[in-house]
């Protein structure tokens, strides 16, 4: 593995989940591989989990790490080409090229603008970053994908299904939100989860919240506009809001609070585990009683972000040997 942009950079999802679980049990087993190596993390958008779990993963591999919050700690970066830079001080081209000289792996987070679907879905910014970097690049959440989150999610499901020995039903449910959110967690989850044949996966959302053709094209599972029907007999409920994609890109089209995950709704399930990538808005997305119950595994998902990052760093370091 050189770059890590999506599940397509992984040869075998089962194998990488297994290796991640090994790292969870033996976090320091490759503690020398990162000697004299540096990982750089560049955030164009806020983060708690991604930033700190990557730092912990780097420490476990014995390497140095630096973090830059762009536009807060740095010059304002110009993303567009050919601009007369009156309000921005440094172009993405120099910024990424320079930062890549200061590390062996560069992780970057760049959210979508949610204004121009083609611009976001063509991953214009991330493609430039891949072009300008002199070292391998890791996707810490791009305009359309969040692969480290999905890997952590799959690791978590593996832990609760005896490594997929028990067949299980996972429901991805749209939930309300007060801000228009990206589609990256959802797109990535579809890409990763459909690689696991033991998982029966279905998606539920209000009409008009169809996902992008690029990610739904090969999806063979069911889509329900009736959340209660989808939840029936499920073993995992993954709640996530997304803004509209196909109709009125990036807008909020539904504010129906009936889509919030509640204790009553969880009664429709097969004592399902509740999942969310975090951060989560309590009592908008999910009721306190669900999030605080023993069936909530959101902290385990967050913990597994360490091992998802660690296995990807390790794979890249091994490829550089
Ligand atoms: N789930 C996730 O990526 O969390 P952060 O935005 O806090 O990194």
PDB file of C-alpha atoms and ligand atoms in Angstrom:
ATOM      1  CA  UNK A   1       0.000   0.000   0.000  1.00  0.00           C
ATOM      2  CA  UNK A   2       1.303   3.459  -0.892  1.00  0.00           C
ATOM      3  CA  UNK A   3      -1.612   5.917  -0.590  1.00  0.00           C
ATOM      4  CA  UNK A   4      -4.734   5.155   1.448  1.00  0.00           C
ATOM      5  CA  UNK A   5      -7.705   6.924  -0.076  1.00  0.00           C
ATOM      6  CA  UNK A   6     -10.490   4.308   0.015  1.00  0.00           C
ATOM      7  CA  UNK A   7     -11.280   0.631   0.480  1.00  0.00           C
ATOM      8  CA  UNK A   8      -9.928   0.143  -3.044  1.00  0.00           C
ATOM      9  CA  UNK A   9      -6.408   0.511  -1.603  1.00  0.00           C
ATOM     10  CA  UNK A  10      -6.965  -2.566   0.567  1.00  0.00           C
ATOM     11  CA  UNK A  11      -6.410  -5.988  -1.001  1.00  0.00           C
ATOM     12  CA  UNK A  12      -8.442  -8.021   1.506  1.00  0.00           C
ATOM     13  CA  UNK A  13     -10.820  -6.405   4.014  1.00  0.00           C
ATOM     14  CA  UNK A  14     -11.125  -9.561   6.179  1.00  0.00           C
ATOM     15  CA  UNK A  15      -7.332  -9.758   6.470  1.00  0.00           C
ATOM     16  CA  UNK A  16      -6.899  -6.110   7.413  1.00  0.00           C
ATOM     17  CA  UNK A  17      -9.614  -6.398  10.083  1.00  0.00           C
ATOM     18  CA  UNK A  18      -7.866  -9.477  11.482  1.00  0.00           C
ATOM     19  CA  UNK A  19      -4.527  -7.658  11.522  1.00  0.00           C
ATOM     20  CA  UNK A  20      -6.118  -4.657  13.239  1.00  0.00           C
ATOM     21  CA  UNK A  21      -7.515  -6.931  15.954  1.00  0.00           C
ATOM     22  CA  UNK A  22      -4.028  -8.391  16.395  1.00  0.00           C
ATOM     23  CA  UNK A  23      -2.682  -4.849  16.906  1.00  0.00           C
ATOM     24  CA  UNK A  24      -5.403  -4.168  19.447  1.00  0.00           C
ATOM     25  CA  UNK A  25      -4.179  -7.149  21.485  1.00  0.00           C
ATOM     26  CA  UNK A  26      -0.492  -6.397  20.793  1.00  0.00           C
ATOM     27  CA  UNK A  27      -0.284  -2.618  20.249  1.00  0.00           C
ATOM     28  CA  UNK A  28       3.512  -2.406  20.597  1.00  0.00           C
ATOM     29  CA  UNK A  29       4.454  -5.412  18.472  1.00  0.00           C
ATOM     30  CA  UNK A  30       5.824  -3.116  15.721  1.00  0.00           C
ATOM     31  CA  UNK A  31       7.179  -0.439  18.023  1.00  0.00           C
ATOM     32  CA  UNK A  32      10.477  -0.156  16.114  1.00  0.00           C
ATOM     33  CA  UNK A  33       9.088   0.219  12.597  1.00  0.00           C
ATOM     34  CA  UNK A  34       8.476   3.944  13.095  1.00  0.00           C
ATOM     35  CA  UNK A  35      11.988   4.717  14.403  1.00  0.00           C
ATOM     36  CA  UNK A  36      13.264   7.927  12.749  1.00  0.00           C
ATOM     37  CA  UNK A  37       9.959   8.250  10.869  1.00  0.00           C
ATOM     38  CA  UNK A  38       7.498  11.146  11.023  1.00  0.00           C
ATOM     39  CA  UNK A  39       3.796  11.332  10.253  1.00  0.00           C
ATOM     40  CA  UNK A  40       2.254  14.727   9.441  1.00  0.00           C
ATOM     41  CA  UNK A  41      -1.464  15.375   9.972  1.00  0.00           C
ATOM     42  CA  UNK A  42      -3.083  18.306   8.216  1.00  0.00           C
ATOM     43  CA  UNK A  43      -6.617  19.356   9.160  1.00  0.00           C
ATOM     44  CA  UNK A  44      -8.577  21.782   7.021  1.00  0.00           C
ATOM     45  CA  UNK A  45     -11.567  21.001   9.304  1.00  0.00           C
ATOM     46  CA  UNK A  46     -12.060  20.245  13.015  1.00  0.00           C
ATOM     47  CA  UNK A  47     -11.427  16.839  14.586  1.00  0.00           C
ATOM     48  CA  UNK A  48     -11.202  15.118  17.942  1.00  0.00           C
ATOM     49  CA  UNK A  49     -11.067  11.358  17.260  1.00  0.00           C
ATOM     50  CA  UNK A  50      -9.168  11.320  13.971  1.00  0.00           C
ATOM     51  CA  UNK A  51      -6.466  13.596  15.249  1.00  0.00           C
ATOM     52  CA  UNK A  52      -5.857  11.932  18.613  1.00  0.00           C
ATOM     53  CA  UNK A  53      -6.344   8.318  17.519  1.00  0.00           C
ATOM     54  CA  UNK A  54      -3.755   8.866  14.769  1.00  0.00           C
ATOM     55  CA  UNK A  55      -1.370  10.367  17.333  1.00  0.00           C
ATOM     56  CA  UNK A  56      -1.827   7.352  19.608  1.00  0.00           C
ATOM     57  CA  UNK A  57      -1.380   4.959  16.665  1.00  0.00           C
ATOM     58  CA  UNK A  58       1.855   6.722  15.707  1.00  0.00           C
ATOM     59  CA  UNK A  59       3.162   6.492  19.282  1.00  0.00           C
ATOM     60  CA  UNK A  60       2.398   2.741  19.268  1.00  0.00           C
ATOM     61  CA  UNK A  61       4.601   2.377  16.169  1.00  0.00           C
ATOM     62  CA  UNK A  62       7.399   4.437  17.722  1.00  0.00           C
ATOM     63  CA  UNK A  63       7.245   7.345  15.296  1.00  0.00           C
ATOM     64  CA  UNK A  64       7.058  11.100  15.598  1.00  0.00           C
ATOM     65  CA  UNK A  65       3.976  13.007  14.606  1.00  0.00           C
ATOM     66  CA  UNK A  66       3.112  16.634  13.952  1.00  0.00           C
ATOM     67  CA  UNK A  67      -0.318  18.209  13.479  1.00  0.00           C
ATOM     68  CA  UNK A  68      -1.294  21.378  11.639  1.00  0.00           C
ATOM     69  CA  UNK A  69      -4.745  22.980  11.803  1.00  0.00           C
ATOM     70  CA  UNK A  70      -4.734  24.857   8.523  1.00  0.00           C
ATOM     71  CA  UNK A  71      -6.081  28.425   8.415  1.00  0.00           C
ATOM     72  CA  UNK A  72      -5.907  28.560  12.222  1.00  0.00           C
ATOM     73  CA  UNK A  73      -2.247  27.809  12.922  1.00  0.00           C
ATOM     74  CA  UNK A  74      -0.987  28.512   9.398  1.00  0.00           C
ATOM     75  CA  UNK A  75      -1.303  30.975   6.545  1.00  0.00           C
ATOM     76  CA  UNK A  76      -4.657  30.975   4.793  1.00  0.00           C
ATOM     77  CA  UNK A  77      -4.410  28.456   1.982  1.00  0.00           C
ATOM     78  CA  UNK A  78      -5.625  29.123  -1.550  1.00  0.00           C
ATOM     79  CA  UNK A  79      -7.264  26.001  -2.987  1.00  0.00           C
ATOM     80  CA  UNK A  80      -8.117  27.257  -6.489  1.00  0.00           C
ATOM     81  CA  UNK A  81      -5.714  27.525  -9.391  1.00  0.00           C
ATOM     82  CA  UNK A  82      -5.088  30.681 -11.372  1.00  0.00           C
ATOM     83  CA  UNK A  83      -6.436  32.977  -8.625  1.00  0.00           C
ATOM     84  CA  UNK A  84      -5.050  36.447  -7.997  1.00  0.00           C
ATOM     85  CA  UNK A  85      -4.299  35.794  -4.332  1.00  0.00           C
ATOM     86  CA  UNK A  86      -5.487  38.992  -2.671  1.00  0.00           C
ATOM     87  CA  UNK A  87      -7.020  37.344   0.413  1.00  0.00           C
ATOM     88  CA  UNK A  88      -4.996  34.142   0.741  1.00  0.00           C
ATOM     89  CA  UNK A  89      -1.291  33.974   1.501  1.00  0.00           C
ATOM     90  CA  UNK A  90      -0.155  30.512   0.384  1.00  0.00           C
ATOM     91  CA  UNK A  91      -1.269  28.151  -2.388  1.00  0.00           C
ATOM     92  CA  UNK A  92      -2.192  24.521  -1.717  1.00  0.00           C
ATOM     93  CA  UNK A  93       0.511  23.487  -4.197  1.00  0.00           C
ATOM     94  CA  UNK A  94       3.406  24.919  -2.158  1.00  0.00           C
ATOM     95  CA  UNK A  95       1.773  24.126   1.176  1.00  0.00           C
ATOM     96  CA  UNK A  96       1.289  20.393   0.494  1.00  0.00           C
ATOM     97  CA  UNK A  97       4.637  20.028  -1.285  1.00  0.00           C
ATOM     98  CA  UNK A  98       6.471  21.692   1.611  1.00  0.00           C
ATOM     99  CA  UNK A  99       4.620  19.785   4.332  1.00  0.00           C
ATOM    100  CA  UNK A 100       5.341  16.510   2.561  1.00  0.00           C
ATOM    101  CA  UNK A 101       9.062  17.322   2.853  1.00  0.00           C
ATOM    102  CA  UNK A 102       8.614  17.320   6.633  1.00  0.00           C
ATOM    103  CA  UNK A 103       7.211  13.798   7.025  1.00  0.00           C
ATOM    104  CA  UNK A 104       7.191  10.220   5.685  1.00  0.00           C
ATOM    105  CA  UNK A 105       3.380   9.906   5.566  1.00  0.00           C
ATOM    106  CA  UNK A 106       0.958  12.816   5.195  1.00  0.00           C
ATOM    107  CA  UNK A 107      -2.623  12.500   6.508  1.00  0.00           C
ATOM    108  CA  UNK A 108      -5.103  15.111   5.280  1.00  0.00           C
ATOM    109  CA  UNK A 109      -8.690  16.044   6.162  1.00  0.00           C
ATOM    110  CA  UNK A 110     -10.641  18.181   3.694  1.00  0.00           C
ATOM    111  CA  UNK A 111     -14.438  18.275   3.944  1.00  0.00           C
ATOM    112  CA  UNK A 112     -16.712  18.976   0.951  1.00  0.00           C
ATOM    113  CA  UNK A 113     -18.060  22.469   0.355  1.00  0.00           C
ATOM    114  CA  UNK A 114     -21.562  20.960  -0.186  1.00  0.00           C
ATOM    115  CA  UNK A 115     -22.198  23.655  -2.811  1.00  0.00           C
ATOM    116  CA  UNK A 116     -21.045  21.986  -5.992  1.00  0.00           C
ATOM    117  CA  UNK A 117     -21.729  18.252  -6.280  1.00  0.00           C
ATOM    118  CA  UNK A 118     -19.407  17.615  -9.197  1.00  0.00           C
ATOM    119  CA  UNK A 119     -16.539  19.497  -7.552  1.00  0.00           C
ATOM    120  CA  UNK A 120     -16.966  17.475  -4.340  1.00  0.00           C
ATOM    121  CA  UNK A 121     -17.639  14.109  -5.974  1.00  0.00           C
ATOM    122  CA  UNK A 122     -14.691  14.482  -8.343  1.00  0.00           C
ATOM    123  CA  UNK A 123     -12.538  14.911  -5.199  1.00  0.00           C
ATOM    124  CA  UNK A 124     -10.807  17.869  -6.859  1.00  0.00           C
ATOM    125  CA  UNK A 125      -8.952  18.935  -3.695  1.00  0.00           C
ATOM    126  CA  UNK A 126      -7.802  15.486  -2.639  1.00  0.00           C
ATOM    127  CA  UNK A 127      -6.590  14.692  -6.151  1.00  0.00           C
ATOM    128  CA  UNK A 128      -4.456  17.847  -6.023  1.00  0.00           C
ATOM    129  CA  UNK A 129      -3.085  16.811  -2.630  1.00  0.00           C
ATOM    130  CA  UNK A 130      -2.136  13.394  -4.014  1.00  0.00           C
ATOM    131  CA  UNK A 131      -0.413  15.140  -6.923  1.00  0.00           C
ATOM    132  CA  UNK A 132       1.532  17.666  -4.831  1.00  0.00           C
ATOM    133  CA  UNK A 133       2.669  15.334  -2.035  1.00  0.00           C
ATOM    134  CA  UNK A 134       6.123  13.749  -2.275  1.00  0.00           C
ATOM    135  CA  UNK A 135       5.173  11.065   0.286  1.00  0.00           C
ATOM    136  CA  UNK A 136       2.231   8.637   0.739  1.00  0.00           C
ATOM    137  CA  UNK A 137      -1.059  10.318   1.618  1.00  0.00           C
ATOM    138  CA  UNK A 138      -3.774   9.041   3.960  1.00  0.00           C
ATOM    139  CA  UNK A 139      -7.394  10.157   3.728  1.00  0.00           C
ATOM    140  CA  UNK A 140      -8.486  11.498   7.131  1.00  0.00           C
ATOM    141  CA  UNK A 141     -11.916  12.326   5.596  1.00  0.00           C
ATOM    142  CA  UNK A 142     -12.184  13.812   2.164  1.00  0.00           C
ATOM    143  CA  UNK A 143     -15.136  15.345   0.318  1.00  0.00           C
ATOM    144  CA  UNK A 144     -16.838  11.968  -0.194  1.00  0.00           C
ATOM    145  CA  UNK A 145     -15.056   9.322   1.917  1.00  0.00           C
ATOM    146  CA  UNK A 146     -13.987   8.551   5.491  1.00  0.00           C
ATOM    147  CA  UNK A 147     -12.224   5.184   5.168  1.00  0.00           C
ATOM    148  CA  UNK A 148     -10.493   5.094   8.571  1.00  0.00           C
ATOM    149  CA  UNK A 149     -13.896   5.488  10.232  1.00  0.00           C
ATOM    150  CA  UNK A 150     -15.364   2.633   8.209  1.00  0.00           C
ATOM    151  CA  UNK A 151     -12.444   0.345   8.981  1.00  0.00           C
ATOM    152  CA  UNK A 152     -12.936   1.064  12.712  1.00  0.00           C
ATOM    153  CA  UNK A 153     -16.665   0.363  12.303  1.00  0.00           C
ATOM    154  CA  UNK A 154     -16.047  -2.975  10.619  1.00  0.00           C
ATOM    155  CA  UNK A 155     -13.505  -3.925  13.304  1.00  0.00           C
ATOM    156  CA  UNK A 156     -16.184  -3.160  15.917  1.00  0.00           C
ATOM    157  CA  UNK A 157     -18.802  -5.287  14.152  1.00  0.00           C
ATOM    158  CA  UNK A 158     -16.243  -8.098  13.862  1.00  0.00           C
ATOM    159  CA  UNK A 159     -15.725  -7.983  17.635  1.00  0.00           C
ATOM    160  CA  UNK A 160     -19.463  -8.361  18.227  1.00  0.00           C
ATOM    161  CA  UNK A 161     -20.047 -11.126  15.701  1.00  0.00           C
ATOM    162  CA  UNK A 162     -17.172 -13.511  16.534  1.00  0.00           C
ATOM    163  CA  UNK A 163     -15.366 -12.254  13.423  1.00  0.00           C
ATOM    164  CA  UNK A 164     -18.479 -12.472  11.229  1.00  0.00           C
ATOM    165  CA  UNK A 165     -19.108 -16.125  12.198  1.00  0.00           C
ATOM    166  CA  UNK A 166     -22.560 -15.041  13.387  1.00  0.00           C
ATOM    167  CA  UNK A 167     -24.522 -13.667  10.426  1.00  0.00           C
ATOM    168  CA  UNK A 168     -25.881 -10.262  11.308  1.00  0.00           C
ATOM    169  CA  UNK A 169     -28.129  -7.528  10.015  1.00  0.00           C
ATOM    170  CA  UNK A 170     -26.776  -3.967  10.017  1.00  0.00           C
ATOM    171  CA  UNK A 171     -29.134  -1.052   9.381  1.00  0.00           C
ATOM    172  CA  UNK A 172     -27.765   2.322   8.383  1.00  0.00           C
ATOM    173  CA  UNK A 173     -30.408   4.858   9.355  1.00  0.00           C
ATOM    174  CA  UNK A 174     -30.608   8.497   8.339  1.00  0.00           C
ATOM    175  CA  UNK A 175     -31.316  10.627  11.416  1.00  0.00           C
ATOM    176  CA  UNK A 176     -32.220  14.315  11.796  1.00  0.00           C
ATOM    177  CA  UNK A 177     -29.657  17.088  12.215  1.00  0.00           C
ATOM    178  CA  UNK A 178     -29.686  20.867  12.365  1.00  0.00           C
ATOM    179  CA  UNK A 179     -26.710  21.353  10.023  1.00  0.00           C
ATOM    180  CA  UNK A 180     -26.177  19.990   6.508  1.00  0.00           C
ATOM    181  CA  UNK A 181     -23.582  17.229   6.884  1.00  0.00           C
ATOM    182  CA  UNK A 182     -21.283  15.491   4.373  1.00  0.00           C
ATOM    183  CA  UNK A 183     -21.950  12.012   2.926  1.00  0.00           C
ATOM    184  CA  UNK A 184     -18.454  10.669   3.540  1.00  0.00           C
ATOM    185  CA  UNK A 185     -19.176   8.344   6.490  1.00  0.00           C
ATOM    186  CA  UNK A 186     -22.144   6.854   4.659  1.00  0.00           C
ATOM    187  CA  UNK A 187     -20.420   6.427   1.284  1.00  0.00           C
ATOM    188  CA  UNK A 188     -17.441   4.773   2.940  1.00  0.00           C
ATOM    189  CA  UNK A 189     -19.558   2.498   5.109  1.00  0.00           C
ATOM    190  CA  UNK A 190     -21.360   1.220   1.999  1.00  0.00           C
ATOM    191  CA  UNK A 191     -18.025   0.533   0.293  1.00  0.00           C
ATOM    192  CA  UNK A 192     -16.544  -1.356   3.251  1.00  0.00           C
ATOM    193  CA  UNK A 193     -19.530  -3.220   4.639  1.00  0.00           C
ATOM    194  CA  UNK A 194     -20.540  -4.666   1.281  1.00  0.00           C
ATOM    195  CA  UNK A 195     -17.157  -6.452   1.210  1.00  0.00           C
ATOM    196  CA  UNK A 196     -18.311  -8.590   4.153  1.00  0.00           C
ATOM    197  CA  UNK A 197     -20.621 -11.218   2.731  1.00  0.00           C
ATOM    198  CA  UNK A 198     -21.849 -12.420   6.126  1.00  0.00           C
ATOM    199  CA  UNK A 199     -23.452  -9.016   6.799  1.00  0.00           C
ATOM    200  CA  UNK A 200     -27.009  -8.337   5.670  1.00  0.00           C
ATOM    201  CA  UNK A 201     -26.886  -4.594   5.151  1.00  0.00           C
ATOM    202  CA  UNK A 202     -29.798  -2.257   4.525  1.00  0.00           C
ATOM    203  CA  UNK A 203     -30.254   1.496   4.435  1.00  0.00           C
ATOM    204  CA  UNK A 204     -33.229   3.589   5.514  1.00  0.00           C
ATOM    205  CA  UNK A 205     -33.836   7.266   4.836  1.00  0.00           C
ATOM    206  CA  UNK A 206     -36.642   9.698   3.979  1.00  0.00           C
ATOM    207  CA  UNK A 207     -37.565  10.022   0.321  1.00  0.00           C
ATOM    208  CA  UNK A 208     -35.372  12.601  -1.440  1.00  0.00           C
ATOM    209  CA  UNK A 209     -32.273  11.504   0.495  1.00  0.00           C
ATOM    210  CA  UNK A 210     -31.000   9.108  -2.169  1.00  0.00           C
ATOM    211  CA  UNK A 211     -27.248   8.685  -2.192  1.00  0.00           C
ATOM    212  CA  UNK A 212     -24.882   9.354  -5.064  1.00  0.00           C
ATOM    213  CA  UNK A 213     -25.035   6.933  -7.951  1.00  0.00           C
ATOM    214  CA  UNK A 214     -21.254   6.427  -7.718  1.00  0.00           C
ATOM    215  CA  UNK A 215     -21.654   4.701  -4.320  1.00  0.00           C
ATOM    216  CA  UNK A 216     -25.068   3.107  -4.704  1.00  0.00           C
ATOM    217  CA  UNK A 217     -24.490   1.657  -8.201  1.00  0.00           C
ATOM    218  CA  UNK A 218     -23.126  -1.675  -6.981  1.00  0.00           C
ATOM    219  CA  UNK A 219     -25.168  -1.799  -3.771  1.00  0.00           C
ATOM    220  CA  UNK A 220     -27.383  -4.906  -3.814  1.00  0.00           C
ATOM    221  CA  UNK A 221     -29.074  -4.527  -0.398  1.00  0.00           C
ATOM    222  CA  UNK A 222     -32.491  -3.114   0.447  1.00  0.00           C
ATOM    223  CA  UNK A 223     -33.435   0.540   0.768  1.00  0.00           C
ATOM    224  CA  UNK A 224     -36.418   1.413   2.983  1.00  0.00           C
ATOM    225  CA  UNK A 225     -38.255   4.725   3.254  1.00  0.00           C
ATOM    226  CA  UNK A 226     -39.929   3.250   6.325  1.00  0.00           C
ATOM    227  CA  UNK A 227     -37.450   3.284   9.212  1.00  0.00           C
ATOM    228  CA  UNK A 228     -39.468   0.919  11.432  1.00  0.00           C
ATOM    229  CA  UNK A 229     -39.530  -1.763   8.735  1.00  0.00           C
ATOM    230  CA  UNK A 230     -35.778  -1.509   8.285  1.00  0.00           C
ATOM    231  CA  UNK A 231     -35.080  -1.770  12.010  1.00  0.00           C
ATOM    232  CA  UNK A 232     -37.012  -5.038  12.406  1.00  0.00           C
ATOM    233  CA  UNK A 233     -34.725  -7.852  13.625  1.00  0.00           C
ATOM    234  CA  UNK A 234     -31.555  -5.830  13.142  1.00  0.00           C
ATOM    235  CA  UNK A 235     -28.415  -6.581  15.158  1.00  0.00           C
ATOM    236  CA  UNK A 236     -26.679  -3.220  14.647  1.00  0.00           C
ATOM    237  CA  UNK A 237     -28.247   0.196  14.144  1.00  0.00           C
ATOM    238  CA  UNK A 238     -25.813   2.692  12.631  1.00  0.00           C
ATOM    239  CA  UNK A 239     -27.261   6.208  12.888  1.00  0.00           C
ATOM    240  CA  UNK A 240     -25.932   8.947  10.654  1.00  0.00           C
ATOM    241  CA  UNK A 241     -27.295  12.138   9.187  1.00  0.00           C
ATOM    242  CA  UNK A 242     -26.453  13.275   5.686  1.00  0.00           C
ATOM    243  CA  UNK A 243     -27.571  16.273   3.696  1.00  0.00           C
ATOM    244  CA  UNK A 244     -29.436  15.793   0.447  1.00  0.00           C
ATOM    245  CA  UNK A 245     -27.330  14.521  -2.421  1.00  0.00           C
ATOM    246  CA  UNK A 246     -29.285  13.908  -5.593  1.00  0.00           C
ATOM    247  CA  UNK A 247     -32.015  16.550  -5.121  1.00  0.00           C
ATOM    248  CA  UNK A 248     -30.894  20.037  -3.984  1.00  0.00           C
ATOM    249  CA  UNK A 249     -27.318  19.033  -3.198  1.00  0.00           C
ATOM    250  CA  UNK A 250     -26.106  19.838   0.311  1.00  0.00           C
ATOM    251  CA  UNK A 251     -29.455  21.040   1.666  1.00  0.00           C
ATOM    252  CA  UNK A 252     -31.655  19.912   4.568  1.00  0.00           C
ATOM    253  CA  UNK A 253     -34.940  18.604   3.141  1.00  0.00           C
ATOM    254  CA  UNK A 254     -36.326  16.792   6.191  1.00  0.00           C
ATOM    255  CA  UNK A 255     -36.412  17.839   9.831  1.00  0.00           C
ATOM    256  CA  UNK A 256     -38.819  15.139  10.976  1.00  0.00           C
ATOM    257  CA  UNK A 257     -37.870  14.312  14.565  1.00  0.00           C
ATOM    258  CA  UNK A 258     -39.609  10.943  14.202  1.00  0.00           C
ATOM    259  CA  UNK A 259     -36.405   9.700  12.549  1.00  0.00           C
ATOM    260  CA  UNK A 260     -34.417  10.127  15.808  1.00  0.00           C
ATOM    261  CA  UNK A 261     -33.292   6.803  17.296  1.00  0.00           C
ATOM    262  CA  UNK A 262     -35.224   6.197  20.515  1.00  0.00           C
ATOM    263  CA  UNK A 263     -35.512   3.470  23.108  1.00  0.00           C
ATOM    264  CA  UNK A 264     -38.942   2.567  21.644  1.00  0.00           C
ATOM    265  CA  UNK A 265     -37.446   2.129  18.166  1.00  0.00           C
ATOM    266  CA  UNK A 266     -34.647  -0.052  19.493  1.00  0.00           C
ATOM    267  CA  UNK A 267     -37.376  -2.434  20.756  1.00  0.00           C
ATOM    268  CA  UNK A 268     -38.074  -3.318  17.100  1.00  0.00           C
ATOM    269  CA  UNK A 269     -34.570  -4.696  16.769  1.00  0.00           C
ATOM    270  CA  UNK A 270     -32.918  -7.935  17.801  1.00  0.00           C
ATOM    271  CA  UNK A 271     -31.454  -6.221  20.910  1.00  0.00           C
ATOM    272  CA  UNK A 272     -29.298  -4.299  18.447  1.00  0.00           C
ATOM    273  CA  UNK A 273     -26.088  -2.505  19.257  1.00  0.00           C
ATOM    274  CA  UNK A 274     -26.218   1.218  18.609  1.00  0.00           C
ATOM    275  CA  UNK A 275     -23.446   2.707  16.468  1.00  0.00           C
ATOM    276  CA  UNK A 276     -22.442   6.259  15.529  1.00  0.00           C
ATOM    277  CA  UNK A 277     -19.137   7.687  14.323  1.00  0.00           C
ATOM    278  CA  UNK A 278     -19.303  10.676  16.756  1.00  0.00           C
ATOM    279  CA  UNK A 279     -19.521  13.548  17.428  1.00  0.00           C
ATOM    280  CA  UNK A 280     -23.236  13.110  18.040  1.00  0.00           C
ATOM    281  CA  UNK A 281     -25.919  15.616  18.998  1.00  0.00           C
ATOM    282  CA  UNK A 282     -27.865  14.088  21.868  1.00  0.00           C
ATOM    283  CA  UNK A 283     -31.658  14.121  21.639  1.00  0.00           C
ATOM    284  CA  UNK A 284     -31.526  15.290  18.024  1.00  0.00           C
ATOM    285  CA  UNK A 285     -29.855  12.236  16.469  1.00  0.00           C
ATOM    286  CA  UNK A 286     -30.395   9.756  19.299  1.00  0.00           C
ATOM    287  CA  UNK A 287     -32.072   9.762  22.686  1.00  0.00           C
ATOM    288  CA  UNK A 288     -29.890   9.861  25.808  1.00  0.00           C
ATOM    289  CA  UNK A 289     -31.391   6.556  26.935  1.00  0.00           C
ATOM    290  CA  UNK A 290     -30.009   4.765  23.840  1.00  0.00           C
ATOM    291  CA  UNK A 291     -26.610   6.424  23.859  1.00  0.00           C
ATOM    292  CA  UNK A 292     -26.169   5.765  27.581  1.00  0.00           C
ATOM    293  CA  UNK A 293     -27.391   2.167  27.426  1.00  0.00           C
ATOM    294  CA  UNK A 294     -25.199  -0.920  27.533  1.00  0.00           C
ATOM    295  CA  UNK A 295     -26.142  -1.523  23.898  1.00  0.00           C
ATOM    296  CA  UNK A 296     -24.323   1.581  22.735  1.00  0.00           C
ATOM    297  CA  UNK A 297     -20.914   0.713  21.262  1.00  0.00           C
ATOM    298  CA  UNK A 298     -19.911   4.197  20.126  1.00  0.00           C
ATOM    299  CA  UNK A 299     -16.916   4.328  22.489  1.00  0.00           C
ATOM    300  CA  UNK A 300     -15.660   1.007  21.191  1.00  0.00           C
ATOM    301  CA  UNK A 301     -15.908   2.392  17.637  1.00  0.00           C
ATOM    302  CA  UNK A 302     -13.917   5.442  18.734  1.00  0.00           C
ATOM    303  CA  UNK A 303     -11.288   3.255  20.439  1.00  0.00           C
ATOM    304  CA  UNK A 304     -10.943   1.149  17.307  1.00  0.00           C
ATOM    305  CA  UNK A 305     -10.008   4.276  15.370  1.00  0.00           C
ATOM    306  CA  UNK A 306      -6.541   3.791  16.915  1.00  0.00           C
ATOM    307  CA  UNK A 307      -6.079   0.335  15.381  1.00  0.00           C
ATOM    308  CA  UNK A 308      -7.610   1.306  12.053  1.00  0.00           C
ATOM    309  CA  UNK A 309      -5.018   4.077  11.747  1.00  0.00           C
ATOM    310  CA  UNK A 310      -2.214   1.940  13.131  1.00  0.00           C
ATOM    311  CA  UNK A 311      -2.680  -0.864  10.610  1.00  0.00           C
ATOM    312  CA  UNK A 312      -2.723   1.624   7.710  1.00  0.00           C
ATOM    313  CA  UNK A 313       0.431   3.408   8.949  1.00  0.00           C
ATOM    314  CA  UNK A 314       2.063  -0.006   9.393  1.00  0.00           C
ATOM    315  CA  UNK A 315       1.129  -1.192   5.884  1.00  0.00           C
ATOM    316  CA  UNK A 316       2.579   1.969   4.368  1.00  0.00           C
ATOM    317  CA  UNK A 317       5.782   1.816   6.433  1.00  0.00           C
ATOM    318  CA  UNK A 318       6.207  -1.851   5.405  1.00  0.00           C
ATOM    319  CA  UNK A 319       5.785  -0.909   1.744  1.00  0.00           C
ATOM    320  CA  UNK A 320       8.518   1.720   2.115  1.00  0.00           C
ATOM    321  CA  UNK A 321      11.099  -0.718   3.562  1.00  0.00           C
TER     322      UNK A 321
HETATM  323  N1  LIG B   1     -15.584  10.358  13.671  1.00  0.00           N
HETATM  324  C1  LIG B   1     -14.659  11.312  13.462  1.00  0.00           C
HETATM  325  O1  LIG B   1     -14.019  11.362  12.406  1.00  0.00           O
HETATM  326  O2  LIG B   1     -14.463  12.130  14.518  1.00  0.00           O
HETATM  327  P1  LIG B   1     -13.655  13.503  14.446  1.00  0.00           P
HETATM  328  O3  LIG B   1     -14.379  14.387  13.458  1.00  0.00           O
HETATM  329  O4  LIG B   1     -13.699  14.052  15.841  1.00  0.00           O
HETATM  330  O5  LIG B   1     -12.264  13.236  13.989  1.00  0.00           O
END
